């Protein structure tokens, strides 16, 4: 139940359209729903403004399907990250309107009308290999009703590709910049824009990239002001944070 749902329930009690016993029944799972293997945080939307998101990795397809089956009875949009095609097939059995993005490995169920924000988020990827993480960020931001513009494969090996888009990129309210290998692109972007830059290191790269550690350290030690960093391959975290900033 979100804040609007709770308000409507309280108003129904006040107007004697619902009695107290019925209201208590509706509030039975107000804090969380216990599915035995998972406890769905129903109160999170009221606390944070955003519903719980399902991290599908490590869960069985049937577990994810059961979680989505319950969440589908609520009013908010549903997002599952790090989902496999096998998990999506199981979800489709109980939720036919679910959508799968193979590149981002996300499952979404849109239950609310899309309200386009006046400002937008720019998602940049250094290389094509970084696109799965960039798409996870983009899908995350979009499911929470943010306008997103994508600029992919514009990394430092051909920096003219970035400069060709720079005038448009500067119009964004917040930028998510995704890069692997040495992770240089966020520093360059941070030096030419006056908006917050959320840097996302990816695990893309050869041996000394250390599965994203080299990019992570490069971003953390960036000399460009206004650059913050999330965890390796954490497109979800970047998209979520960018959405919060975009709605300030």
XYZ file of C-alpha atoms in Angstrom:
248
model
C 0.000 0.000 0.000
C 1.379 3.399 -0.963
C 0.626 6.744 0.701
C -2.356 7.433 -1.591
C -3.849 4.033 -0.787
C -3.435 4.571 2.945
C -5.004 8.023 2.700
C -8.015 6.635 0.816
C -8.469 3.902 3.420
C -8.376 6.386 6.301
C -10.819 8.677 4.503
C -13.150 5.712 3.933
C -13.121 4.981 7.685
C -13.746 8.647 8.478
C -16.650 8.776 6.024
C -18.027 5.485 7.425
C -17.655 3.808 4.011
C -15.450 1.171 5.654
C -15.692 -0.104 9.219
C -12.695 -0.495 11.524
C -12.558 -4.298 11.208
C -12.379 -4.075 7.424
C -9.674 -1.413 7.654
C -7.646 -3.579 10.018
C -7.924 -6.469 7.580
C -6.599 -4.226 4.800
C -3.701 -3.232 7.059
C -2.848 -6.819 7.973
C 0.175 -6.816 5.650
C 0.853 -3.094 5.982
C 4.495 -3.439 7.047
C 5.435 -6.555 5.086
C 4.046 -9.698 3.515
C 5.665 -12.922 4.722
C 5.999 -15.477 1.908
C 8.111 -17.743 4.160
C 11.153 -17.454 1.850
C 10.837 -13.667 1.464
C 9.323 -10.763 3.368
C 7.965 -8.153 0.942
C 8.455 -4.638 2.321
C 5.055 -3.037 1.743
C 5.957 0.005 3.842
C 8.944 1.038 1.720
C 6.957 3.228 -0.672
C 5.665 5.312 2.231
C 9.127 5.566 3.835
C 11.195 6.266 0.723
C 8.792 7.102 -2.096
C 9.827 4.018 -4.076
C 8.656 0.395 -3.836
C 10.914 -2.565 -3.116
C 12.879 -3.859 -6.103
C 13.551 -7.578 -6.632
C 17.190 -8.662 -6.960
C 16.579 -11.871 -8.898
C 20.125 -13.231 -8.832
C 20.382 -16.028 -6.261
C 16.630 -16.605 -6.202
C 14.968 -19.489 -8.019
C 12.629 -18.662 -10.927
C 9.683 -19.890 -8.876
C 10.630 -17.673 -5.940
C 10.813 -14.608 -8.174
C 7.484 -15.538 -9.760
C 5.817 -15.851 -6.350
C 7.196 -12.477 -5.263
C 5.932 -10.798 -8.441
C 2.567 -12.577 -8.117
C 2.062 -10.902 -4.736
C 3.478 -7.524 -5.795
C 1.190 -7.550 -8.834
C -1.755 -7.307 -6.432
C -0.458 -3.894 -5.339
C -0.671 -0.617 -7.258
C 2.965 0.280 -7.865
C 5.294 -0.591 -10.749
C 7.448 -3.694 -10.397
C 11.143 -4.029 -11.238
C 13.299 -7.135 -11.058
C 17.023 -6.851 -11.727
C 19.618 -9.469 -12.745
C 16.929 -11.756 -14.133
C 17.600 -14.695 -16.446
C 15.393 -15.690 -19.410
C 14.400 -18.790 -17.416
C 13.183 -16.596 -14.567
C 11.204 -14.427 -16.973
C 9.502 -17.481 -18.499
C 8.328 -18.504 -15.039
C 7.091 -14.967 -14.307
C 5.140 -14.815 -17.593
C 3.050 -17.784 -16.457
C 1.530 -15.758 -13.641
C 1.968 -12.222 -15.000
C 1.422 -12.097 -18.801
C 1.988 -8.330 -18.997
C 5.534 -8.593 -17.623
C 8.295 -7.337 -19.946
C 11.879 -8.572 -20.231
C 14.904 -6.585 -21.366
C 17.520 -9.166 -22.331
C 20.374 -6.654 -22.474
C 19.651 -5.107 -19.062
C 18.464 -8.436 -17.594
C 15.434 -6.704 -16.092
C 11.798 -7.672 -15.649
C 9.272 -4.870 -15.382
C 5.528 -4.732 -14.796
C 4.129 -1.268 -15.413
C 0.959 -0.702 -13.416
C 0.921 3.094 -13.293
C 0.491 5.600 -16.075
C 3.831 6.978 -17.284
C 4.160 10.622 -16.263
C 7.083 12.160 -18.111
C 9.328 14.352 -15.978
C 10.081 17.888 -17.128
C 13.803 17.279 -16.708
C 15.713 14.249 -17.908
C 18.598 11.927 -17.111
C 21.454 11.315 -19.549
C 22.883 7.790 -19.572
C 26.322 7.504 -21.189
C 28.333 4.371 -21.874
C 32.006 4.385 -22.826
C 31.748 1.256 -24.972
C 29.189 -1.121 -26.408
C 30.375 -3.718 -23.875
C 29.237 -1.387 -21.095
C 25.690 -1.186 -22.453
C 24.162 -3.938 -20.258
C 25.003 -1.931 -17.133
C 23.933 1.331 -18.785
C 20.610 -0.215 -19.814
C 20.008 -1.473 -16.281
C 20.420 2.131 -15.112
C 18.120 3.417 -17.859
C 15.355 0.871 -17.240
C 15.524 1.538 -13.488
C 15.151 5.274 -13.988
C 12.335 4.844 -16.518
C 10.208 2.480 -14.430
C 10.171 5.189 -11.755
C 8.831 7.695 -14.307
C 11.996 9.524 -15.327
C 12.670 10.741 -18.849
C 15.936 9.167 -20.044
C 18.178 9.930 -23.006
C 20.856 7.422 -24.013
C 24.326 8.121 -25.452
C 26.188 4.867 -25.991
C 29.686 3.976 -27.213
C 31.186 7.448 -26.798
C 34.299 6.568 -24.788
C 37.795 8.037 -24.678
C 39.214 5.860 -27.479
C 37.177 8.061 -29.830
C 36.428 11.072 -27.673
C 35.135 13.063 -30.665
C 32.002 10.909 -30.400
C 31.328 12.397 -26.963
C 31.975 15.973 -28.067
C 29.532 15.548 -30.975
C 26.759 15.047 -28.382
C 28.032 17.405 -25.687
C 25.509 20.224 -26.241
C 22.619 17.779 -25.763
C 24.289 15.977 -22.854
C 24.657 19.269 -20.984
C 20.854 19.701 -20.961
C 20.372 16.777 -18.562
C 19.665 17.406 -14.882
C 21.889 14.490 -13.831
C 24.205 12.149 -15.741
C 25.036 8.463 -15.314
C 28.379 7.618 -16.921
C 29.250 3.936 -17.331
C 32.762 2.761 -18.194
C 35.051 -0.234 -17.811
C 38.776 -0.740 -18.450
C 40.544 2.339 -16.987
C 37.223 4.131 -16.322
C 38.264 7.544 -17.642
C 35.024 8.816 -19.178
C 33.328 10.106 -15.969
C 36.318 12.373 -15.264
C 36.095 13.893 -18.732
C 32.343 14.393 -18.432
C 32.694 15.831 -14.934
C 35.073 18.442 -16.287
C 32.685 19.847 -18.892
C 29.200 19.758 -17.294
C 27.659 21.675 -14.386
C 25.396 18.798 -13.270
C 25.948 15.825 -10.923
C 27.766 12.872 -12.503
C 27.133 9.353 -11.183
C 30.022 7.152 -12.290
C 29.504 3.404 -12.735
C 32.574 1.168 -13.138
C 31.998 -2.038 -15.062
C 33.850 -5.340 -14.963
C 34.728 -4.985 -18.663
C 38.445 -5.181 -19.466
C 41.530 -7.343 -19.677
C 43.595 -8.783 -16.799
C 44.884 -5.662 -15.032
C 41.363 -4.213 -15.060
C 40.771 -6.678 -12.186
C 37.096 -7.187 -13.056
C 36.272 -3.505 -12.618
C 38.535 -2.625 -9.693
C 40.819 -0.511 -11.910
C 37.839 1.505 -13.195
C 36.431 1.821 -9.673
C 39.688 3.196 -8.271
C 40.108 5.540 -11.228
C 36.631 6.978 -10.679
C 37.087 7.271 -6.916
C 40.319 9.232 -7.459
C 38.884 11.480 -10.183
C 40.087 15.083 -10.016
C 36.804 16.289 -11.566
C 34.421 17.817 -9.048
C 30.825 16.637 -8.870
C 31.572 12.970 -9.620
C 30.192 10.312 -7.262
C 30.706 6.571 -7.703
C 28.557 3.481 -7.186
C 29.649 -0.136 -7.021
C 31.030 -2.177 -9.922
C 28.313 -3.075 -12.468
C 25.657 -1.425 -10.271
C 23.508 0.098 -12.991
C 20.462 -0.262 -10.767
C 21.977 1.828 -7.977
C 23.018 4.542 -10.424
C 19.612 4.678 -12.118
C 17.806 4.768 -8.779
C 19.939 7.602 -7.435
C 19.714 9.544 -10.690
C 15.926 9.275 -10.523
C 15.879 10.677 -7.000
C 18.061 13.623 -8.061
C 15.953 14.206 -11.174
C 12.840 14.521 -9.013
C 14.266 16.994 -6.510
